[in-house]
PDB file of C-alpha atoms and ligand atoms in Angstrom:
ATOM      1  CA  MET A  91       6.418 -79.770  67.744  1.00 45.00           C
ATOM      2  CA  SER A  92      10.969 -79.431  66.808  1.00 54.00           C
ATOM      3  CA  ALA A  93      12.958 -76.931  68.131  1.00 73.00           C
ATOM      4  CA  LEU A  94      14.655 -75.978  64.797  1.00 86.00           C
ATOM      5  CA  ALA A  95      14.521 -72.152  63.582  1.00 90.00           C
ATOM      6  CA  PHE A  96      12.077 -71.528  61.096  1.00 92.00           C
ATOM      7  CA  HIS A  97      12.895 -67.392  60.117  1.00 93.00           C
ATOM      8  CA  ASN A  98      10.540 -65.720  57.929  1.00 93.00           C
ATOM      9  CA  THR A  99      12.994 -65.538  54.577  1.00 95.00           C
ATOM     10  CA  ALA A 100      13.353 -69.520  54.925  1.00 96.00           C
ATOM     11  CA  PHE A 101       8.757 -69.806  54.834  1.00 96.00           C
ATOM     12  CA  LYS A 102       9.340 -66.925  52.124  1.00 95.00           C
ATOM     13  CA  ARG A 103      12.125 -69.570  49.941  1.00 96.00           C
ATOM     14  CA  ILE A 104       9.814 -72.632  50.823  1.00 97.00           C
ATOM     15  CA  GLY A 105       6.813 -71.061  49.522  1.00 95.00           C
ATOM     16  CA  ASP A 106       8.459 -69.503  46.293  1.00 95.00           C
ATOM     17  CA  LEU A 107       9.841 -72.788  45.572  1.00 95.00           C
ATOM     18  CA  MET A 108       6.672 -74.702  45.719  1.00 94.00           C
ATOM     19  CA  TYR A 109       4.975 -72.113  43.893  1.00 93.00           C
ATOM     20  CA  GLU A 110       6.773 -71.865  40.849  1.00 92.00           C
ATOM     21  CA  THR A 111       7.766 -75.842  40.647  1.00 89.00           C
ATOM     22  CA  VAL A 112       4.843 -77.129  41.643  1.00 89.00           C
ATOM     23  CA  GLY A 113       1.995 -74.251  42.291  1.00 91.00           C
ATOM     24  CA  LEU A 114       1.357 -75.276  45.729  1.00 92.00           C
ATOM     25  CA  SER A 115       0.576 -71.589  47.727  1.00 91.00           C
ATOM     26  CA  PHE A 116       1.159 -71.116  51.209  1.00 92.00           C
ATOM     27  CA  HIS A 117      -0.399 -68.206  53.007  1.00 89.00           C
ATOM     28  CA  GLU A 118       1.272 -67.265  55.882  1.00 89.00           C
ATOM     29  CA  SER A 119      -1.034 -68.950  57.717  1.00 88.00           C
ATOM     30  CA  LYS A 120       0.192 -71.795  56.971  1.00 90.00           C
ATOM     31  CA  LYS A 121       4.147 -70.982  58.487  1.00 93.00           C
ATOM     32  CA  SER A 122       3.434 -73.350  61.471  1.00 93.00           C
ATOM     33  CA  LEU A 123       2.069 -76.504  59.046  1.00 92.00           C
ATOM     34  CA  ILE A 124       5.671 -75.985  56.793  1.00 95.00           C
ATOM     35  CA  HIS A 125       7.352 -76.105  59.962  1.00 96.00           C
ATOM     36  CA  SER A 126       5.829 -78.767  61.557  1.00 95.00           C
ATOM     37  CA  ARG A 127       5.600 -81.265  58.377  1.00 94.00           C
ATOM     38  CA  LEU A 128       9.371 -80.400  56.976  1.00 96.00           C
ATOM     39  CA  ALA A 129      11.225 -80.425  60.665  1.00 96.00           C
ATOM     40  CA  PRO A 130      11.004 -83.880  61.127  1.00 95.00           C
ATOM     41  CA  ARG A 131      12.440 -84.263  57.464  1.00 96.00           C
ATOM     42  CA  ILE A 132      15.762 -82.069  58.202  1.00 96.00           C
ATOM     43  CA  GLN A 133      16.408 -83.769  61.589  1.00 96.00           C
ATOM     44  CA  LYS A 134      16.395 -87.106  60.390  1.00 96.00           C
ATOM     45  CA  LEU A 135      18.588 -85.984  57.902  1.00 96.00           C
ATOM     46  CA  GLY A 136      20.987 -84.833  60.079  1.00 96.00           C
ATOM     47  CA  LEU A 137      20.864 -81.199  58.788  1.00 95.00           C
ATOM     48  CA  ASP A 138      21.473 -77.816  60.324  1.00 92.00           C
ATOM     49  CA  GLY A 139      18.180 -76.242  59.753  1.00 94.00           C
ATOM     50  CA  PHE A 140      15.772 -75.061  57.167  1.00 96.00           C
ATOM     51  CA  ASP A 141      19.015 -73.009  55.208  1.00 96.00           C
ATOM     52  CA  GLU A 142      20.048 -76.616  54.497  1.00 96.00           C
ATOM     53  CA  TYR A 143      17.108 -78.146  53.666  1.00 97.00           C
ATOM     54  CA  ILE A 144      16.347 -75.129  51.361  1.00 97.00           C
ATOM     55  CA  SER A 145      19.632 -75.454  49.512  1.00 96.00           C
ATOM     56  CA  LEU A 146      18.971 -79.184  48.980  1.00 96.00           C
ATOM     57  CA  LEU A 147      15.542 -78.448  47.473  1.00 96.00           C
ATOM     58  CA  GLU A 148      16.930 -75.916  45.240  1.00 95.00           C
ATOM     59  CA  ASP A 149      19.715 -78.341  44.075  1.00 94.00           C
ATOM     60  CA  GLU A 150      18.272 -80.028  40.421  1.00 89.00           C
ATOM     61  CA  SER A 151      20.101 -83.091  41.679  1.00 92.00           C
ATOM     62  CA  GLN A 152      18.044 -83.714  44.250  1.00 90.00           C
ATOM     63  CA  ALA A 153      14.805 -84.491  42.701  1.00 89.00           C
ATOM     64  CA  MET A 154      13.698 -86.992  44.836  1.00 90.00           C
ATOM     65  CA  GLU A 155      13.934 -84.691  47.816  1.00 94.00           C
ATOM     66  CA  PHE A 156      12.140 -82.098  46.045  1.00 94.00           C
ATOM     67  CA  GLN A 157       9.529 -84.703  45.683  1.00 92.00           C
ATOM     68  CA  MET A 158       9.817 -85.611  49.276  1.00 92.00           C
ATOM     69  CA  ALA A 159       8.993 -82.029  50.897  1.00 94.00           C
ATOM     70  CA  VAL A 160       5.770 -81.820  48.313  1.00 92.00           C
ATOM     71  CA  ASP A 161       4.887 -84.996  49.438  1.00 90.00           C
ATOM     72  CA  LEU A 162       5.160 -84.343  52.936  1.00 92.00           C
ATOM     73  CA  LEU A 163       3.308 -80.370  52.642  1.00 92.00           C
ATOM     74  CA  THR A 164       0.835 -82.217  50.729  1.00 89.00           C
ATOM     75  CA  THR A 165      -1.929 -84.457  52.256  1.00 86.00           C
ATOM     76  CA  ASN A 166      -3.688 -87.745  50.286  1.00 89.00           C
ATOM     77  CA  GLU A 167      -6.188 -88.483  52.281  1.00 92.00           C
ATOM     78  CA  THR A 168      -8.708 -90.444  49.981  1.00 95.00           C
ATOM     79  CA  TYR A 169     -11.284 -93.463  50.237  1.00 97.00           C
ATOM     80  CA  PHE A 170     -13.493 -95.384  48.392  1.00 98.00           C
ATOM     81  CA  PHE A 171     -16.706 -93.460  47.210  1.00 98.00           C
ATOM     82  CA  ARG A 172     -15.967 -90.489  48.973  1.00 97.00           C
ATOM     83  CA  GLU A 173     -18.605 -88.303  47.980  1.00 96.00           C
ATOM     84  CA  PRO A 174     -21.303 -91.305  46.974  1.00 97.00           C
ATOM     85  CA  LYS A 175     -23.907 -88.770  45.434  1.00 98.00           C
ATOM     86  CA  HIS A 176     -21.291 -87.977  42.675  1.00 98.00           C
ATOM     87  CA  TYR A 177     -20.757 -91.285  41.996  1.00 98.00           C
ATOM     88  CA  ASP A 178     -24.995 -92.049  41.608  1.00 98.00           C
ATOM     89  CA  LEU A 179     -25.090 -89.149  39.774  1.00 98.00           C
ATOM     90  CA  LEU A 180     -21.960 -90.650  37.139  1.00 98.00           C
ATOM     91  CA  GLN A 181     -24.352 -93.749  36.935  1.00 98.00           C
ATOM     92  CA  ASP A 182     -27.217 -91.744  36.445  1.00 97.00           C
ATOM     93  CA  GLU A 183     -25.564 -90.050  33.308  1.00 95.00           C
ATOM     94  CA  LEU A 184     -23.665 -93.591  31.848  1.00 95.00           C
ATOM     95  CA  GLY A 185     -26.954 -95.117  31.890  1.00 93.00           C
ATOM     96  CA  THR A 186     -28.878 -92.810  29.384  1.00 93.00           C
ATOM     97  CA  TRP A 187     -25.733 -92.495  26.837  1.00 90.00           C
ATOM     98  CA  GLY A 188     -26.377 -96.447  25.806  1.00 87.00           C
ATOM     99  CA  ASN A 189     -23.879 -98.889  25.490  1.00 88.00           C
ATOM    100  CA  ARG A 190     -22.175 -97.952  21.906  1.00 87.00           C
ATOM    101  CA  ARG A 191     -19.517 -95.486  23.239  1.00 92.00           C
ATOM    102  CA  PRO A 192     -16.784 -96.256  24.277  1.00 96.00           C
ATOM    103  CA  ILE A 193     -16.222 -94.263  28.045  1.00 97.00           C
ATOM    104  CA  ALA A 194     -12.796 -92.248  29.178  1.00 98.00           C
ATOM    105  CA  VAL A 195     -12.667 -90.883  32.844  1.00 98.00           C
ATOM    106  CA  TRP A 196      -9.947 -88.724  34.658  1.00 98.00           C
ATOM    107  CA  SER A 197      -9.030 -88.895  38.251  1.00 98.00           C
ATOM    108  CA  ALA A 198      -6.895 -86.018  37.807  1.00 98.00           C
ATOM    109  CA  ALA A 199      -5.726 -85.990  41.158  1.00 97.00           C
ATOM    110  CA  ALA A 200      -5.982 -89.312  42.071  1.00 98.00           C
ATOM    111  CA  SER A 201      -3.605 -89.759  45.533  1.00 97.00           C
ATOM    112  CA  PHE A 202      -3.999 -93.811  46.160  1.00 97.00           C
ATOM    113  CA  GLY A 203      -6.354 -94.656  43.380  1.00 98.00           C
ATOM    114  CA  ASP A 204      -9.365 -95.055  45.518  1.00 98.00           C
ATOM    115  CA  GLU A 205     -11.265 -92.406  43.338  1.00 98.00           C
ATOM    116  CA  ALA A 206      -9.858 -94.441  40.366  1.00 98.00           C
ATOM    117  CA  PHE A 207     -11.043 -97.872  41.516  1.00 98.00           C
ATOM    118  CA  SER A 208     -14.460 -96.478  42.881  1.00 98.00           C
ATOM    119  CA  THR A 209     -15.247 -95.445  39.748  1.00 98.00           C
ATOM    120  CA  ALA A 210     -13.695 -98.619  37.701  1.00 98.00           C
ATOM    121  CA  MET A 211     -15.664-100.587  40.085  1.00 98.00           C
ATOM    122  CA  LEU A 212     -19.036 -98.699  39.166  1.00 98.00           C
ATOM    123  CA  LEU A 213     -18.187 -98.962  35.101  1.00 98.00           C
ATOM    124  CA  ALA A 214     -17.305-102.577  35.472  1.00 98.00           C
ATOM    125  CA  ASP A 215     -21.097-103.383  36.912  1.00 98.00           C
ATOM    126  CA  MET A 216     -22.504-101.571  34.632  1.00 97.00           C
ATOM    127  CA  GLN A 217     -20.808-103.286  31.627  1.00 97.00           C
ATOM    128  CA  LEU A 218     -21.822-106.678  33.631  1.00 96.00           C
ATOM    129  CA  VAL A 219     -25.556-105.502  32.958  1.00 96.00           C
ATOM    130  CA  GLY A 220     -24.696-104.146  29.347  1.00 96.00           C
ATOM    131  CA  LYS A 221     -25.515-100.520  29.960  1.00 96.00           C
ATOM    132  CA  ILE A 222     -22.272 -99.597  28.827  1.00 96.00           C
ATOM    133  CA  SER A 223     -19.683-100.126  26.103  1.00 96.00           C
ATOM    134  CA  PRO A 224     -16.926-103.114  27.024  1.00 96.00           C
ATOM    135  CA  GLU A 225     -14.615 -99.982  26.140  1.00 96.00           C
ATOM    136  CA  TRP A 226     -14.135 -98.213  28.995  1.00 97.00           C
ATOM    137  CA  SER A 227     -10.836 -97.019  30.711  1.00 97.00           C
ATOM    138  CA  ILE A 228      -9.388 -94.289  33.123  1.00 98.00           C
ATOM    139  CA  VAL A 229      -6.571 -92.375  33.807  1.00 98.00           C
ATOM    140  CA  ALA A 230      -5.554 -91.239  36.966  1.00 98.00           C
ATOM    141  CA  THR A 231      -2.749 -89.164  37.796  1.00 98.00           C
ATOM    142  CA  ASP A 232      -1.401 -87.706  40.709  1.00 96.00           C
ATOM    143  CA  ILE A 233       2.275 -85.410  40.654  1.00 93.00           C
ATOM    144  CA  SER A 234       3.128 -87.612  44.175  1.00 92.00           C
ATOM    145  CA  GLN A 235       5.702 -90.534  42.554  1.00 90.00           C
ATOM    146  CA  ARG A 236       4.970 -92.315  46.337  1.00 90.00           C
ATOM    147  CA  VAL A 237       0.954 -92.451  46.223  1.00 94.00           C
ATOM    148  CA  LEU A 238       1.292 -93.725  42.058  1.00 96.00           C
ATOM    149  CA  LEU A 239       3.252 -96.337  43.240  1.00 95.00           C
ATOM    150  CA  SER A 240       1.390 -97.322  45.811  1.00 96.00           C
ATOM    151  CA  ALA A 241      -1.719 -97.107  43.716  1.00 98.00           C
ATOM    152  CA  LYS A 242      -0.323 -99.232  40.759  1.00 97.00           C
ATOM    153  CA  GLU A 243      -0.098-102.334  43.193  1.00 97.00           C
ATOM    154  CA  ALA A 244      -3.763-101.338  44.896  1.00 98.00           C
ATOM    155  CA  ILE A 245      -3.468-102.759  48.045  1.00 98.00           C
ATOM    156  CA  TYR A 246      -5.672-101.165  50.769  1.00 98.00           C
ATOM    157  CA  PRO A 247      -6.371-100.916  54.611  1.00 97.00           C
ATOM    158  CA  MET A 248      -9.670-102.742  54.641  1.00 96.00           C
ATOM    159  CA  ASP A 249     -11.042 -99.367  56.472  1.00 96.00           C
ATOM    160  CA  ARG A 250     -10.644 -96.908  53.178  1.00 96.00           C
ATOM    161  CA  LEU A 251     -13.205 -99.558  51.487  1.00 97.00           C
ATOM    162  CA  ARG A 252     -16.011 -98.866  54.308  1.00 96.00           C
ATOM    163  CA  ASP A 253     -18.446 -97.845  51.837  1.00 96.00           C
ATOM    164  CA  VAL A 254     -17.595-100.370  49.319  1.00 97.00           C
ATOM    165  CA  SER A 255     -20.465-102.809  49.060  1.00 97.00           C
ATOM    166  CA  PRO A 256     -20.014-106.540  50.012  1.00 97.00           C
ATOM    167  CA  GLU A 257     -21.086-107.525  46.567  1.00 97.00           C
ATOM    168  CA  ARG A 258     -18.388-105.590  44.939  1.00 98.00           C
ATOM    169  CA  LEU A 259     -15.857-106.627  47.805  1.00 97.00           C
ATOM    170  CA  ARG A 260     -16.606-110.028  46.646  1.00 97.00           C
ATOM    171  CA  ARG A 261     -16.669-109.085  42.861  1.00 98.00           C
ATOM    172  CA  TYR A 262     -13.448-106.559  42.793  1.00 98.00           C
ATOM    173  CA  CYS A 263     -11.404-107.435  45.654  1.00 98.00           C
ATOM    174  CA  LEU A 264      -8.951-109.947  46.888  1.00 97.00           C
ATOM    175  CA  ARG A 265      -8.988-110.383  50.859  1.00 94.00           C
ATOM    176  CA  GLY A 266      -5.513-110.462  52.766  1.00 94.00           C
ATOM    177  CA  PHE A 267      -4.729-113.523  54.951  1.00 93.00           C
ATOM    178  CA  GLY A 268      -2.416-114.353  57.560  1.00 95.00           C
ATOM    179  CA  PRO A 269      -0.282-111.392  57.539  1.00 92.00           C
ATOM    180  CA  SER A 270      -1.956-109.273  55.125  1.00 93.00           C
ATOM    181  CA  GLU A 271      -5.286-109.759  57.467  1.00 93.00           C
ATOM    182  CA  GLY A 272      -7.276-106.276  57.432  1.00 94.00           C
ATOM    183  CA  GLN A 273      -5.937-105.509  53.584  1.00 97.00           C
ATOM    184  CA  VAL A 274      -7.715-106.104  50.622  1.00 97.00           C
ATOM    185  CA  GLN A 275      -5.883-106.292  46.869  1.00 98.00           C
ATOM    186  CA  ILE A 276      -7.863-104.822  43.838  1.00 98.00           C
ATOM    187  CA  GLN A 277      -8.381-107.414  41.348  1.00 98.00           C
ATOM    188  CA  ASP A 278      -6.012-107.374  38.147  1.00 98.00           C
ATOM    189  CA  LYS A 279      -9.669-107.345  36.111  1.00 97.00           C
ATOM    190  CA  LEU A 280      -9.924-103.293  37.491  1.00 98.00           C
ATOM    191  CA  ARG A 281      -6.059-103.044  37.653  1.00 98.00           C
ATOM    192  CA  GLU A 282      -5.814-103.238  34.076  1.00 97.00           C
ATOM    193  CA  ARG A 283      -8.327-100.579  33.468  1.00 98.00           C
ATOM    194  CA  VAL A 284      -6.335 -97.916  35.533  1.00 98.00           C
ATOM    195  CA  GLN A 285      -3.668 -96.000  33.974  1.00 98.00           C
ATOM    196  CA  PHE A 286      -1.721 -94.137  36.180  1.00 98.00           C
ATOM    197  CA  GLY A 287       0.951 -92.013  35.374  1.00 97.00           C
ATOM    198  CA  GLN A 288       2.440 -88.258  37.328  1.00 95.00           C
ATOM    199  CA  LEU A 289       1.377 -85.178  36.172  1.00 96.00           C
ATOM    200  CA  ASN A 290       1.660 -81.581  37.905  1.00 94.00           C
ATOM    201  CA  LEU A 291      -1.445 -79.925  37.249  1.00 95.00           C
ATOM    202  CA  CYS A 292       0.012 -76.273  37.267  1.00 93.00           C
ATOM    203  CA  LYS A 293       2.291 -77.554  34.404  1.00 92.00           C
ATOM    204  CA  PRO A 294       1.083 -77.651  30.403  1.00 91.00           C
ATOM    205  CA  PHE A 295      -0.182 -81.401  30.329  1.00 90.00           C
ATOM    206  CA  ASP A 296      -0.527 -83.006  26.391  1.00 86.00           C
ATOM    207  CA  GLY A 297      -2.137 -85.832  25.024  1.00 89.00           C
ATOM    208  CA  LEU A 298      -4.482 -87.004  27.436  1.00 95.00           C
ATOM    209  CA  GLY A 299      -8.348 -86.748  26.899  1.00 91.00           C
ATOM    210  CA  PRO A 300     -10.820 -86.421  25.585  1.00 97.00           C
ATOM    211  CA  PHE A 301     -12.807 -87.574  28.723  1.00 98.00           C
ATOM    212  CA  ASP A 302     -16.442 -88.288  29.723  1.00 97.00           C
ATOM    213  CA  ALA A 303     -16.163 -87.486  32.909  1.00 98.00           C
ATOM    214  CA  ILE A 304     -13.129 -85.898  35.193  1.00 98.00           C
ATOM    215  CA  PHE A 305     -12.581 -86.296  38.866  1.00 98.00           C
ATOM    216  CA  LEU A 306     -10.806 -82.851  40.550  1.00 98.00           C
ATOM    217  CA  ARG A 307     -11.609 -83.329  43.432  1.00 97.00           C
ATOM    218  CA  ASN A 308      -9.662 -81.959  47.076  1.00 95.00           C
ATOM    219  CA  VAL A 309      -6.584 -80.462  44.852  1.00 95.00           C
ATOM    220  CA  LEU A 310      -7.577 -77.057  44.377  1.00 94.00           C
ATOM    221  CA  ILE A 311      -6.824 -76.146  48.600  1.00 90.00           C
ATOM    222  CA  TYR A 312      -3.546 -75.941  47.414  1.00 89.00           C
ATOM    223  CA  PHE A 313      -3.552 -73.312  45.015  1.00 92.00           C
ATOM    224  CA  ASP A 314      -4.015 -69.346  44.682  1.00 91.00           C
ATOM    225  CA  PRO A 315      -6.830 -68.327  42.974  1.00 91.00           C
ATOM    226  CA  PRO A 316      -5.522 -67.374  39.496  1.00 93.00           C
ATOM    227  CA  THR A 317      -4.111 -70.856  39.899  1.00 93.00           C
ATOM    228  CA  LYS A 318      -6.877 -72.560  40.496  1.00 94.00           C
ATOM    229  CA  ALA A 319      -9.045 -70.453  37.343  1.00 95.00           C
ATOM    230  CA  ASP A 320      -6.354 -71.472  35.371  1.00 96.00           C
ATOM    231  CA  VAL A 321      -5.803 -75.329  36.418  1.00 96.00           C
ATOM    232  CA  VAL A 322     -10.046 -75.841  36.167  1.00 97.00           C
ATOM    233  CA  ASP A 323      -9.759 -73.893  32.320  1.00 97.00           C
ATOM    234  CA  ARG A 324      -7.193 -76.495  30.802  1.00 97.00           C
ATOM    235  CA  VAL A 325      -8.575 -79.587  32.517  1.00 98.00           C
ATOM    236  CA  LEU A 326     -12.115 -78.493  31.526  1.00 98.00           C
ATOM    237  CA  SER A 327     -10.488 -78.542  28.070  1.00 97.00           C
ATOM    238  CA  LEU A 328     -10.147 -82.168  28.231  1.00 98.00           C
ATOM    239  CA  LEU A 329     -13.907 -82.623  29.369  1.00 98.00           C
ATOM    240  CA  ARG A 330     -15.984 -83.746  25.826  1.00 97.00           C
ATOM    241  CA  PRO A 331     -18.771 -80.870  25.329  1.00 97.00           C
ATOM    242  CA  GLY A 332     -21.854 -82.389  28.144  1.00 96.00           C
ATOM    243  CA  GLY A 333     -19.564 -84.163  29.966  1.00 97.00           C
ATOM    244  CA  LEU A 334     -19.087 -84.124  33.843  1.00 98.00           C
ATOM    245  CA  PHE A 335     -17.022 -82.467  36.254  1.00 98.00           C
ATOM    246  CA  PHE A 336     -16.394 -83.293  39.651  1.00 98.00           C
ATOM    247  CA  LEU A 337     -15.005 -80.761  42.123  1.00 97.00           C
ATOM    248  CA  GLY A 338     -14.988 -81.568  46.369  1.00 95.00           C
ATOM    249  CA  THR A 339     -18.514 -80.472  47.497  1.00 92.00           C
ATOM    250  CA  ALA A 340     -16.570 -78.314  50.167  1.00 88.00           C
ATOM    251  CA  GLU A 341     -14.462 -76.472  47.424  1.00 87.00           C
ATOM    252  CA  GLY A 342     -17.499 -74.710  46.415  1.00 81.00           C
ATOM    253  CA  ARG A 343     -17.582 -73.130  42.224  1.00 78.00           C
ATOM    254  CA  VAL A 344     -14.165 -72.408  41.234  1.00 82.00           C
ATOM    255  CA  PRO A 345     -14.645 -69.164  38.739  1.00 85.00           C
ATOM    256  CA  CYS A 346     -13.610 -70.408  35.489  1.00 94.00           C
ATOM    257  CA  LYS A 347     -14.228 -69.343  31.692  1.00 96.00           C
ATOM    258  CA  THR A 348     -15.523 -72.630  30.427  1.00 96.00           C
ATOM    259  CA  PRO A 349     -18.989 -72.672  30.573  1.00 96.00           C
ATOM    260  CA  ILE A 350     -20.335 -75.166  32.940  1.00 96.00           C
ATOM    261  CA  LYS A 351     -23.616 -75.605  35.034  1.00 96.00           C
ATOM    262  CA  THR A 352     -24.241 -77.125  38.625  1.00 95.00           C
ATOM    263  CA  VAL A 353     -25.790 -80.424  38.494  1.00 96.00           C
ATOM    264  CA  ILE A 354     -25.406 -81.434  42.189  1.00 96.00           C
ATOM    265  CA  PRO A 355     -23.136 -79.785  45.021  1.00 95.00           C
ATOM    266  CA  GLY A 356     -19.317 -80.473  43.522  1.00 96.00           C
ATOM    267  CA  ALA A 357     -20.906 -81.669  40.212  1.00 97.00           C
ATOM    268  CA  TYR A 358     -20.573 -79.714  36.853  1.00 97.00           C
ATOM    269  CA  ARG A 359     -21.959 -79.936  33.069  1.00 97.00           C
ATOM    270  CA  LYS A 360     -19.773 -78.487  30.776  1.00 97.00           C
ATOM    271  CA  ALA A 361     -22.004 -76.506  27.879  1.00 95.00           C
ATOM    272  CA  ALA A 362     -23.106 -78.608  24.939  1.00 89.00           C
TER     273      ALA A 362
HETATM  274  C1  LIG B  48      -6.699 -85.059  48.984  1.00 62.38           C
HETATM  275  S1  LIG B  48      -5.754 -85.685  48.023  1.00 62.38           S
HETATM  276  C2  LIG B  48      -7.086 -85.834  46.976  1.00 62.38           C
HETATM  277  C3  LIG B  48      -7.794 -87.348  46.866  1.00 62.38           C
HETATM  278  C4  LIG B  48      -9.177 -87.657  45.536  1.00 62.38           C
HETATM  279  N1  LIG B  48      -8.975 -86.538  44.638  1.00 62.38           N
HETATM  280  C5  LIG B  48      -9.877 -87.495  46.627  1.00 62.38           C
HETATM  281  O1  LIG B  48     -10.964 -86.452  46.339  1.00 62.38           O
HETATM  282  O2  LIG B  48     -10.222 -88.510  46.978  1.00 62.38           O
HETATM  283  C6  LIG B  48      -5.021 -84.328  46.868  1.00 62.38           C
HETATM  284  C7  LIG B  48      -3.752 -85.081  45.648  1.00 62.38           C
HETATM  285  O3  LIG B  48      -3.430 -83.731  45.133  1.00 62.38           O
HETATM  286  C8  LIG B  48      -2.082 -84.320  44.456  1.00 62.38           C
HETATM  287  N2  LIG B  48      -1.573 -82.639  44.400  1.00 62.38           N
HETATM  288  C9  LIG B  48      -1.334 -81.650  45.152  1.00 62.38           C
HETATM  289  N3  LIG B  48      -0.795 -80.773  44.323  1.00 62.38           N
HETATM  290  C10 LIG B  48      -0.613 -81.379  42.341  1.00 62.38           C
HETATM  291  C11 LIG B  48      -0.115 -80.984  41.447  1.00 62.38           C
HETATM  292  N4  LIG B  48       0.046 -79.725  41.235  1.00 62.38           N
HETATM  293  N5  LIG B  48      -0.258 -81.802  40.466  1.00 62.38           N
HETATM  294  C12 LIG B  48      -1.384 -83.087  40.860  1.00 62.38           C
HETATM  295  N6  LIG B  48      -1.638 -83.621  41.819  1.00 62.38           N
HETATM  296  C13 LIG B  48      -1.551 -82.488  42.818  1.00 62.38           C
HETATM  297  C14 LIG B  48      -1.628 -84.437  46.169  1.00 62.38           C
HETATM  298  O4  LIG B  48      -0.395 -85.425  45.602  1.00 62.38           O
HETATM  299  C15 LIG B  48      -2.153 -85.111  47.024  1.00 62.38           C
HETATM  300  O5  LIG B  48      -2.508 -86.856  46.374  1.00 62.38           O
END
């Protein structure tokens, strides 16, 4: 743990900045987390302490540093086919829709793209056997430019694909050799189906949707209750009636005004 002093005023100022700008909410219990995540950065930049770092975060010409702080304060943990029952449900559901209508899916806190490419594998498989229309697409967004840049490259350590079947690995991935041993890259035929873009869920979003299924998994933990409800309602406004909405199973049901019904834990259907 770094020895940099972190007084309550600095904690409050960073908390306010993160809340006002990106909707991230930090309870007092998170003070040591903020300290441990930001102190190494402050030292790396050769700054005197938190006050100097806050001045940097407040300086609009230092947007890159602000982005870096957001990255350090959030967690990007993700992996392929996380919560497999959600993908099983999506597959069953899409199978009943016939193969005439285009399908659009949104991964709304996509992190490194594992969720989007898992969905792409599933849809590509369904297209192969004629169960869905060839016209399907996935939009994948996140607030972090760093994860999006990596997602666009679509290179992953094998461990993150531990739940991908050998058939899918053969069909959709390229295995690295030599210095890239232990890594895989998603093939172009899937990469071209996924459109990555930066989006802050706490700000208005226009020009998106409508979608047939939306993943909003493991991101609401960063928001306070009113922000959670607002984000969920705005996200749900882009879901077609009858469409599927996924949250992280551990997140529980989030209060929202839009009528939704639980299908399985963490998966909901918007009222038709
Ligand atoms: C733990 S990851 C979830 C990844 C994936 N959905 C999953 O469940 O495996 C949370 C992601 O939310 C993103 N995030 C945090 N605040 C956000 C915001 N205000 N708008 C959009 N994305 C945000 C983070 O950058 C991070 O990549």
